Tab-separated table of C-alpha atoms in Angstrom:
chain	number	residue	atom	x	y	z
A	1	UNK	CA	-3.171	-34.753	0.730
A	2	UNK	CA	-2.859	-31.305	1.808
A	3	UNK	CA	-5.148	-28.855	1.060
A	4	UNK	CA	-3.952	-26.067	-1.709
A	5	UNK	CA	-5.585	-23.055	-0.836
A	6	UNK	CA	-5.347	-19.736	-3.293
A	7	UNK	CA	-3.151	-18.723	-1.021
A	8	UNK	CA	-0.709	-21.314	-1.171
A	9	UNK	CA	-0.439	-21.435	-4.739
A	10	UNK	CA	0.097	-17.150	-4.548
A	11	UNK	CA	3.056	-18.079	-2.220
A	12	UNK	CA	4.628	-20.354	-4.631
A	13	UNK	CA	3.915	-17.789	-7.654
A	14	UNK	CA	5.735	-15.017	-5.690
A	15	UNK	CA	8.421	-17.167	-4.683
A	16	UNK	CA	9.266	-18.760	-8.017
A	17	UNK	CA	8.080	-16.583	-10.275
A	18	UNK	CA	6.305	-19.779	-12.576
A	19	UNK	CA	3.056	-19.625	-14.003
A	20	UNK	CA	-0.126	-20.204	-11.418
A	21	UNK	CA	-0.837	-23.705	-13.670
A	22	UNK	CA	2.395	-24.824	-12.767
A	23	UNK	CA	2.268	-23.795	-9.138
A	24	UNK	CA	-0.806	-25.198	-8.860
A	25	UNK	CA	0.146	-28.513	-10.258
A	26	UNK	CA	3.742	-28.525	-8.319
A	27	UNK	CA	1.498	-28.274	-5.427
A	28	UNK	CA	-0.774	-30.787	-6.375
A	29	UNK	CA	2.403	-33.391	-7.343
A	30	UNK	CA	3.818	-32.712	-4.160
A	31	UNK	CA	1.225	-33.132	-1.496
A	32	UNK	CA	1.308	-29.645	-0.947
A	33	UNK	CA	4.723	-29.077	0.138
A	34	UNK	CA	5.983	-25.515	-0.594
A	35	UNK	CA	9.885	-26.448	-0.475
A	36	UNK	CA	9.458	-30.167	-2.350
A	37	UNK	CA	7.413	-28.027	-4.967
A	38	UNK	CA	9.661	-25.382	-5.457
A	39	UNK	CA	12.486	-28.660	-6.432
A	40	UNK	CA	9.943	-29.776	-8.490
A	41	UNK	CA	9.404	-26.935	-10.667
A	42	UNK	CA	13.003	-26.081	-10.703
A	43	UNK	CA	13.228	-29.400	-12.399
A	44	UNK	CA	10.926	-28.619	-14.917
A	45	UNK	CA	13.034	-25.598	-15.749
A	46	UNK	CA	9.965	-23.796	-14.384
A	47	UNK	CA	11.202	-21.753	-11.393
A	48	UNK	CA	14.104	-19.072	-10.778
A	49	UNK	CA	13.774	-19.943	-7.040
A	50	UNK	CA	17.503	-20.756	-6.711
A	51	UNK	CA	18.394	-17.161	-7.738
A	52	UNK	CA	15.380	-15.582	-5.416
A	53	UNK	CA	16.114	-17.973	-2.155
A	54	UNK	CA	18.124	-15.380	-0.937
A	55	UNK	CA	15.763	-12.826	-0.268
A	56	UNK	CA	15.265	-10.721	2.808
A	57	UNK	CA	12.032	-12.029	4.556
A	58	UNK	CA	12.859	-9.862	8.168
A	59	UNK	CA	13.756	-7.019	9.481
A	60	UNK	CA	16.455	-6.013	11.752
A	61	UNK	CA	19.557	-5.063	11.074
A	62	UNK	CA	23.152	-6.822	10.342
A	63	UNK	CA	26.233	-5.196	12.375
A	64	UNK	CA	29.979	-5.907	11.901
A	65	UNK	CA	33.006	-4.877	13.670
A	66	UNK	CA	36.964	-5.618	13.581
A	67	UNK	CA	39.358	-4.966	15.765
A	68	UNK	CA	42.728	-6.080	14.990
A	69	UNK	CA	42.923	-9.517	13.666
A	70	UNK	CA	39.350	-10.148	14.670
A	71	UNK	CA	36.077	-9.228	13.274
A	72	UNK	CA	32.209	-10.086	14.123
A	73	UNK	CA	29.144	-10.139	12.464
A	74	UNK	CA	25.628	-9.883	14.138
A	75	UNK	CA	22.384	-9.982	13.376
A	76	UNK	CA	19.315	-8.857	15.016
A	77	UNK	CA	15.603	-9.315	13.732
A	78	UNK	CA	12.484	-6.933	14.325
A	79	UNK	CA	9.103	-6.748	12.970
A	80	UNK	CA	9.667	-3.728	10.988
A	81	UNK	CA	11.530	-1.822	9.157
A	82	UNK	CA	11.100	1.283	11.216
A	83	UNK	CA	12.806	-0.065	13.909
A	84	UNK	CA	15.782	-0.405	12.084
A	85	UNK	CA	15.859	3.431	11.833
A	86	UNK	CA	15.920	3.948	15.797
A	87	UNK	CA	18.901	4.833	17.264
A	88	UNK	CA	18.304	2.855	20.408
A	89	UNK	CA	17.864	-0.268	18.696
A	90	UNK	CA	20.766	0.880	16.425
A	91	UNK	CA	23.292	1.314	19.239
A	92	UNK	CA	22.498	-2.095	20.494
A	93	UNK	CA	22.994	-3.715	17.335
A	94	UNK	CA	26.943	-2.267	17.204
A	95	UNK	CA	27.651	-2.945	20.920
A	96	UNK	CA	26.348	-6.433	20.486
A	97	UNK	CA	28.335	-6.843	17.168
A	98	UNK	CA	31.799	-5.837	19.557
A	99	UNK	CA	30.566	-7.881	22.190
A	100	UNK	CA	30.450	-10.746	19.807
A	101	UNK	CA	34.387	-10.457	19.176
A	102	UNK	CA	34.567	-12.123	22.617
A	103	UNK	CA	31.877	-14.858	22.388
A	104	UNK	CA	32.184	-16.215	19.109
A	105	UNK	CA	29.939	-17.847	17.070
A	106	UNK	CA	27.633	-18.922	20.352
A	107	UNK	CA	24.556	-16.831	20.234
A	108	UNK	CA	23.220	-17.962	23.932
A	109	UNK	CA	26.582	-17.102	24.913
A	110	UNK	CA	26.817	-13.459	23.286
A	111	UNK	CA	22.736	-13.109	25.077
A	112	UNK	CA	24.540	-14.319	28.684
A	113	UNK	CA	27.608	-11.464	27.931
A	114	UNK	CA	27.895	-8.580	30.038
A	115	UNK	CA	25.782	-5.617	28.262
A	116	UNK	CA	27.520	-1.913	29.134
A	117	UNK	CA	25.885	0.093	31.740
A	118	UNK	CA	24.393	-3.098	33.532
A	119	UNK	CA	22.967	-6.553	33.228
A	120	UNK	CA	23.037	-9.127	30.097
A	121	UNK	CA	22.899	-8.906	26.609
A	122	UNK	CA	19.555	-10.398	27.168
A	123	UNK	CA	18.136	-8.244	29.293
A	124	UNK	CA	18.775	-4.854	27.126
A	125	UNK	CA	17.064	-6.615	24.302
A	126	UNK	CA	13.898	-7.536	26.400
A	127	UNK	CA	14.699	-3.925	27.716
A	128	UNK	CA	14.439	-2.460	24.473
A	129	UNK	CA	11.493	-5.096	23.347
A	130	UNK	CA	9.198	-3.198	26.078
A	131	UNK	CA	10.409	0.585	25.324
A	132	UNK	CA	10.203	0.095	21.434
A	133	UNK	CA	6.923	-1.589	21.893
A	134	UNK	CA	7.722	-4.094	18.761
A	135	UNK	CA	9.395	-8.020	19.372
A	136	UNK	CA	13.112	-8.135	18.290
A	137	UNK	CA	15.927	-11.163	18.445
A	138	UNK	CA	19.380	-11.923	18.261
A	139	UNK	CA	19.506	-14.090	15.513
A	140	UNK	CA	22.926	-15.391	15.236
A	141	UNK	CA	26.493	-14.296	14.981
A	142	UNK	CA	30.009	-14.918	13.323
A	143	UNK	CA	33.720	-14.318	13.921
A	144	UNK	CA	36.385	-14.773	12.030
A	145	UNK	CA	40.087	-13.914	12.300
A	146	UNK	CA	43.695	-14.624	11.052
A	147	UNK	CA	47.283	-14.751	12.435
A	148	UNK	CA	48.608	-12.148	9.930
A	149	UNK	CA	46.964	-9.988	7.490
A	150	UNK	CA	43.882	-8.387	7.920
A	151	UNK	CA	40.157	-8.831	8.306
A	152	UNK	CA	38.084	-6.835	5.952
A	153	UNK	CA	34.572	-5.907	6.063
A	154	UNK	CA	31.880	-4.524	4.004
A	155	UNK	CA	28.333	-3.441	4.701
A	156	UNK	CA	25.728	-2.997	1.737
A	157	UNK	CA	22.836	-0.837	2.374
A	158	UNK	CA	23.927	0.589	5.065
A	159	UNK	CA	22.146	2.450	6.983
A	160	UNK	CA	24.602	3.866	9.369
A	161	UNK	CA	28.185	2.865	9.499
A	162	UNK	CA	28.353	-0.823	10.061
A	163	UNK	CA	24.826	-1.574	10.259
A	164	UNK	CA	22.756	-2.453	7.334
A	165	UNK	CA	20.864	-5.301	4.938
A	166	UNK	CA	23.829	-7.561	3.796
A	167	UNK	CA	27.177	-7.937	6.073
A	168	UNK	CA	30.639	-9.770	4.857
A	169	UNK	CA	33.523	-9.907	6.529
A	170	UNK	CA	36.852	-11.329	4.271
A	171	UNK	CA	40.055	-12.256	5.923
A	172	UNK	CA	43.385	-12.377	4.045
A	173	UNK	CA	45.924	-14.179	6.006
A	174	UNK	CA	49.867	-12.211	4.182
A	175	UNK	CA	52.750	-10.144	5.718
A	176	UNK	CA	51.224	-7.635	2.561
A	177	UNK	CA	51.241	-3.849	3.484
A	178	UNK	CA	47.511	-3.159	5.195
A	179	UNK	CA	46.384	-1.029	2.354
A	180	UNK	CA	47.384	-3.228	-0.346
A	181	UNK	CA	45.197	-6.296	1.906
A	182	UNK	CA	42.508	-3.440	2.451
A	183	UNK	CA	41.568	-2.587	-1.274
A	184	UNK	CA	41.654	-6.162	-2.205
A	185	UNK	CA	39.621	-7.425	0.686
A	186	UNK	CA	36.685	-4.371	0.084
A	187	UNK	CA	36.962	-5.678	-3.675
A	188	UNK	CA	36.408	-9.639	-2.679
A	189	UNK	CA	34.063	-8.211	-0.224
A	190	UNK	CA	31.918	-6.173	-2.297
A	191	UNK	CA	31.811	-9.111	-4.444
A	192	UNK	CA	30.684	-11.555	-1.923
A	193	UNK	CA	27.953	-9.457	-1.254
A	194	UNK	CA	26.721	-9.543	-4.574
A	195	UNK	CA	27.661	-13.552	-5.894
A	196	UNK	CA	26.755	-14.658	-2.837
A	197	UNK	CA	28.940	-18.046	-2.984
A	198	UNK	CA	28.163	-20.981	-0.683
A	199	UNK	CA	31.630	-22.276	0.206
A	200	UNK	CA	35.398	-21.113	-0.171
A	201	UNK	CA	35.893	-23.890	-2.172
A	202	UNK	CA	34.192	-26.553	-3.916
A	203	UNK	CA	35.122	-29.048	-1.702
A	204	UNK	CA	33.427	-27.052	1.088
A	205	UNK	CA	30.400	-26.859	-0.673
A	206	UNK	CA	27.831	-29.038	2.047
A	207	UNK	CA	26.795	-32.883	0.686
A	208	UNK	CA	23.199	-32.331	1.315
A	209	UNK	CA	23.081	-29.200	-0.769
A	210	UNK	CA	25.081	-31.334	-3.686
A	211	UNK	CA	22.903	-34.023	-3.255
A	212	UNK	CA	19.565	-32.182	-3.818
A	213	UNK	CA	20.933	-30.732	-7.344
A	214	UNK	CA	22.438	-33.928	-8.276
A	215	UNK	CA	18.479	-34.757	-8.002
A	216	UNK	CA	17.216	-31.652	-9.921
A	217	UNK	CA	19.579	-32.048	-12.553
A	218	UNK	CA	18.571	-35.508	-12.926
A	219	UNK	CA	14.735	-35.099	-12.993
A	220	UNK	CA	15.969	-32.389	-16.209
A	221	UNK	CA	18.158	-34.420	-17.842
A	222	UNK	CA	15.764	-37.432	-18.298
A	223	UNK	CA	13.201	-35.361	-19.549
A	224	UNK	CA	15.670	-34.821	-22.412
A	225	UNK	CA	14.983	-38.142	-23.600
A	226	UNK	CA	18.556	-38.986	-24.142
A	227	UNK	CA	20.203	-42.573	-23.839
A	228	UNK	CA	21.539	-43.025	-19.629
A	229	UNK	CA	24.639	-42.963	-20.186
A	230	UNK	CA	24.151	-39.504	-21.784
A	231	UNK	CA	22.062	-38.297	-19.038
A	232	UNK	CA	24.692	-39.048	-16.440
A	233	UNK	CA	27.389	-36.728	-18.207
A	234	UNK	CA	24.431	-34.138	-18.328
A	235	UNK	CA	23.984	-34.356	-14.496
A	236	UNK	CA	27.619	-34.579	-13.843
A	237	UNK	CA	28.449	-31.435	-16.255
A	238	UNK	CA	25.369	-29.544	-14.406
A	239	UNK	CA	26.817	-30.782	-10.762
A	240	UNK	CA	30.331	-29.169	-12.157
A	241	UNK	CA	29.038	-25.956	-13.266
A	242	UNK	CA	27.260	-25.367	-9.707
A	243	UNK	CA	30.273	-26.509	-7.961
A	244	UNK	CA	32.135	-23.574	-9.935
A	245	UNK	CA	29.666	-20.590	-9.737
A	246	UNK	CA	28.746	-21.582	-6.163
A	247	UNK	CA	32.236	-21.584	-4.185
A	248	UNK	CA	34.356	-18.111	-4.035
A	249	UNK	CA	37.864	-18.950	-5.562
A	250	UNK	CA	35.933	-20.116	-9.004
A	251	UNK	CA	33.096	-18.004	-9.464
A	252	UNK	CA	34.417	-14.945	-11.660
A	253	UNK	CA	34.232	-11.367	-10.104
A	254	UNK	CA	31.409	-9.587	-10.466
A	255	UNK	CA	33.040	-6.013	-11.712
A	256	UNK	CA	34.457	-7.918	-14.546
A	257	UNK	CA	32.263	-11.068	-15.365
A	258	UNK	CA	35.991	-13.049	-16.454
A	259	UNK	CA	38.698	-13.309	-13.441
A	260	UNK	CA	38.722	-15.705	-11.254
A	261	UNK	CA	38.729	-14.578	-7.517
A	262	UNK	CA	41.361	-16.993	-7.417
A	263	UNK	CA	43.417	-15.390	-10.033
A	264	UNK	CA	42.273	-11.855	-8.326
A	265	UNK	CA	44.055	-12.817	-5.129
A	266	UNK	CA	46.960	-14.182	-7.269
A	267	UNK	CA	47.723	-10.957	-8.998
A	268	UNK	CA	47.371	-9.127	-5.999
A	269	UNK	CA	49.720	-10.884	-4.216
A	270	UNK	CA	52.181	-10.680	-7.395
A	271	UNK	CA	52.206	-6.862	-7.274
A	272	UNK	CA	52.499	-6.783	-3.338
A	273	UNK	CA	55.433	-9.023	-3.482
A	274	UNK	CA	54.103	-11.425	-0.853
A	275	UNK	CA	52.178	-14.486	-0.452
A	276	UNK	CA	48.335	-13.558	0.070
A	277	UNK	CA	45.995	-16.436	1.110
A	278	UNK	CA	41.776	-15.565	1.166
A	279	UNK	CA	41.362	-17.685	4.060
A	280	UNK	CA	37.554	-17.301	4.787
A	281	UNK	CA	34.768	-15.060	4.907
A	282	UNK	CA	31.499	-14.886	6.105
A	283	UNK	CA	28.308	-13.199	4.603
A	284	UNK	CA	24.504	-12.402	6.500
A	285	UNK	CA	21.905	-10.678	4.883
A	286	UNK	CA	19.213	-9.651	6.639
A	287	UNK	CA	16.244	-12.280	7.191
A	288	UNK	CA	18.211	-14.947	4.971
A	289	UNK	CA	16.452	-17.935	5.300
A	290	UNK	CA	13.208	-17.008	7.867
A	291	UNK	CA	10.247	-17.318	6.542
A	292	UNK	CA	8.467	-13.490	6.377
A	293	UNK	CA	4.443	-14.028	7.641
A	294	UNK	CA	2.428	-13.682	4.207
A	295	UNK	CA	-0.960	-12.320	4.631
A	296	UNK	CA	-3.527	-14.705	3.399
A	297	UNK	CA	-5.426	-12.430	1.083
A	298	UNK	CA	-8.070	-15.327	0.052
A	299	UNK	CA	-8.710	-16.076	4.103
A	300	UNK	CA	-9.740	-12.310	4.252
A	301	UNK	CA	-11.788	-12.535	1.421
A	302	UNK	CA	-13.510	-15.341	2.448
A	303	UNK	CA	-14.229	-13.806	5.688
A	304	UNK	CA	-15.494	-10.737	4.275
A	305	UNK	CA	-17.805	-12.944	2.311
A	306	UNK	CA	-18.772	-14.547	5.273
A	307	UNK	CA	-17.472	-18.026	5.341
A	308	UNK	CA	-14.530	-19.624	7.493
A	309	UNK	CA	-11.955	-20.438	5.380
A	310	UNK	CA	-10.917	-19.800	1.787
A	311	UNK	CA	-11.926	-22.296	-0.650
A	312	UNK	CA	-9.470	-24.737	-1.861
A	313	UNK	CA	-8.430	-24.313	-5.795
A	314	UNK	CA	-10.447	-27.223	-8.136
C-alpha cells in the first residue's frame, strides 16, 4: 500500500473539498491513489471534484485568432504568472496563435513552423526561455473552420486582446448576415466559457468518460438500498442527466438558466431568415488538466524538525 502522507491527504482536501476523515479514508480504500480516490468519494456523495476538475493549475497564457473562415487557438505554459504580463512572451503567444491557422492541430508541427524575423517556432521559445530567465511550453493547439458562416471567438480574462485564462472559438456554418452570426456566436461563446460542455452532442460525449460515471452512479445508487432493478433506472436516469448538462446543444444557457442552446440557435436562425447550424467549437483554459507542483508543507516541517520525511497519518 502506498504511503498517505499529511500531505497527500491536504491534496485531496483542496481538491475535493470533503472532510480530512473522508480523504483520509478514500486514500486509505484506494491504495493511495489520488484520482481512484477522488471517484471514490464522489461516490459517496462526498466530493464536488467534478465541478472543481477544471481548474487552472499553470500559467501561461491562451491566444486565439481568425481570419476568414479559419480560427486558432494556442496555448502556452510558464511558471508564473508574471510572465504572462511580459510583452515579449505576449507577442509570441499571438504570432504563434496565427501561425497555428496554417499547422493545425499538430503542435510539433506549429514548433517546426517558420517564426517571423528568423528560425523556428522552437527556437524563439527556447529564445525567450533564456532572456525571460523562467521555463515556458507550447502546450497544444486547435483550429477550426467552416465553408460558410463565420468563426467566432471569445477570450475571458483577458489580459490583452486575444490572450488570456479561458479561450473558445464557435463556428456557425449559414449564408446569415455576419453580424447576426457574430452576436449569436459571442453569446454561445461566452457561454461555453462558462458551462464548459464536453461534447457538441451527446453522442460525442467520449465512452471512457461515460463509462466511469456509469460506475459512480452505480457505487451511489446501491448504497440506496433499493431492489436492482430500481438501481439500474437510478444509474440510467443519472447517466441521462450528465449526458444533457454535459454536451452544448442540451445544456441550457447560462444568461437564462431555461433555453436550450439548441433552441438558441433555432430562434436565431428564425429571425435571420436562414438556416444556422453550430457546427463545433473548441474551448482551453489555461493549465486545464496539468497537474500545478503543490508544496509539501508537512516535508518542510519535518525537515525543520529535523527528520527526513514527514510522518505518515495513523
Amino acid at each position: 500500500m502506498a504511503e498517505i502522507t499529511a500531505a497527500t491527504v491536504k491534496e485531496l482536501r483542496e481538491r475535493t473539498s470533503a472532510g480530512m476523515m473522508d480523504c483520509k479514508k478514500a486514500l486509505a480504500e484506494n491504495n493511495g491513489d489520488m484520482e481512484a480516490a477522488i471517484d471514490w468519494l464522489r461516490a459517496k456523495g462526498l466530493s464536488a471534484a467534478a465541478k472543481k476538475a477544471g481548474r487552472t493549475a499553470s500559467e501561461g497564457l491562451v491566444g486565439v485568432t481568425v481570419e476568414g473562415n479559419r480560427g486558432a487557438v494556442v496555448e502556452v505554459n510558464s511558471e508564473t504568472d508574471f510572465v504572462a504580463k511580459n510583452e515579449t512572451f505576449q507577442e509570441f503567444v499571438r504570432n504563434v496563435a496565427k501561425l497555428a491557422l496554417q499547422t493545425g492541430n499538430d503542435v510539433e508541427a506549429l514548433a517546426a513552423a517558420a517564426y517571423p524575423g528568423g528560425g523556428t517556432v522552437q527556437d524563439k521559445l527556447t529564445e525567450n526561455i533564456a532572456t525571460i530567465g523562467e521555463n515556458q511550453s507550447l502546450r497544444r493547439a486547435a483550429v477550426l473552420e467552416v465553408s460558410e458562416g463565420a468563426i467566432v471567438p471569445y477570450v475571458h480574462n483577458q489580459v490583452v486582446p486575444g490572450l488570456g485564462k479561458i479561450g473558445v472559438l464557435v463556428a456557425l456554418e449559414s449564408a446569415a448576415a455576419s453580424d447576426t452570426l457574430t452576436a449569436l456566436g459571442k453569446q454561445i461563446a461566452m457561454h461555453v466559457a462558462a458551462a464548459h460542455p464536453l461534447a457538441l452532442n451527446a453522442d460525442d460525449l467520449d465512452a471512457d468518460l461515460i463509462e466511469r460515471e456509469r460506475s459512480i452512479a452505480m457505487e451511489k445508487a446501491k448504497e440506496s438500498g433499493k431492489p436492482q432493478n430500481i438501481v439500474e433506472k437510478m444509474v440510467e436516469g443519472g447517466l441521462a442527466k450528465f449526458r444533457k448538462e454535459s454536451a452544448l446543444l442540451s445544456q441550457l444557457l447560462v444568461h437564462d438558466g431555461k433555453t436550450p442552446i439548441s433552441d438558441v440557435v433555432a430562434a436565431a436562425a428564425k429571425d435571420a431568415g436562414s438556416p444556422i447550424t453550430l457546427a463545433g467549437f473548441i474551448r482551453f483554459q489555461l493549465g486545464e488538466g496539468i497537474e500545478k507542483k503543490q508544496e509539501d508543507f508537512a516535508a518542510e516541517v519535518a525537515a525543520a524538525a529535523g527528520t527526513n520525511k514527514a510522518e505518515p497519518v495513523a
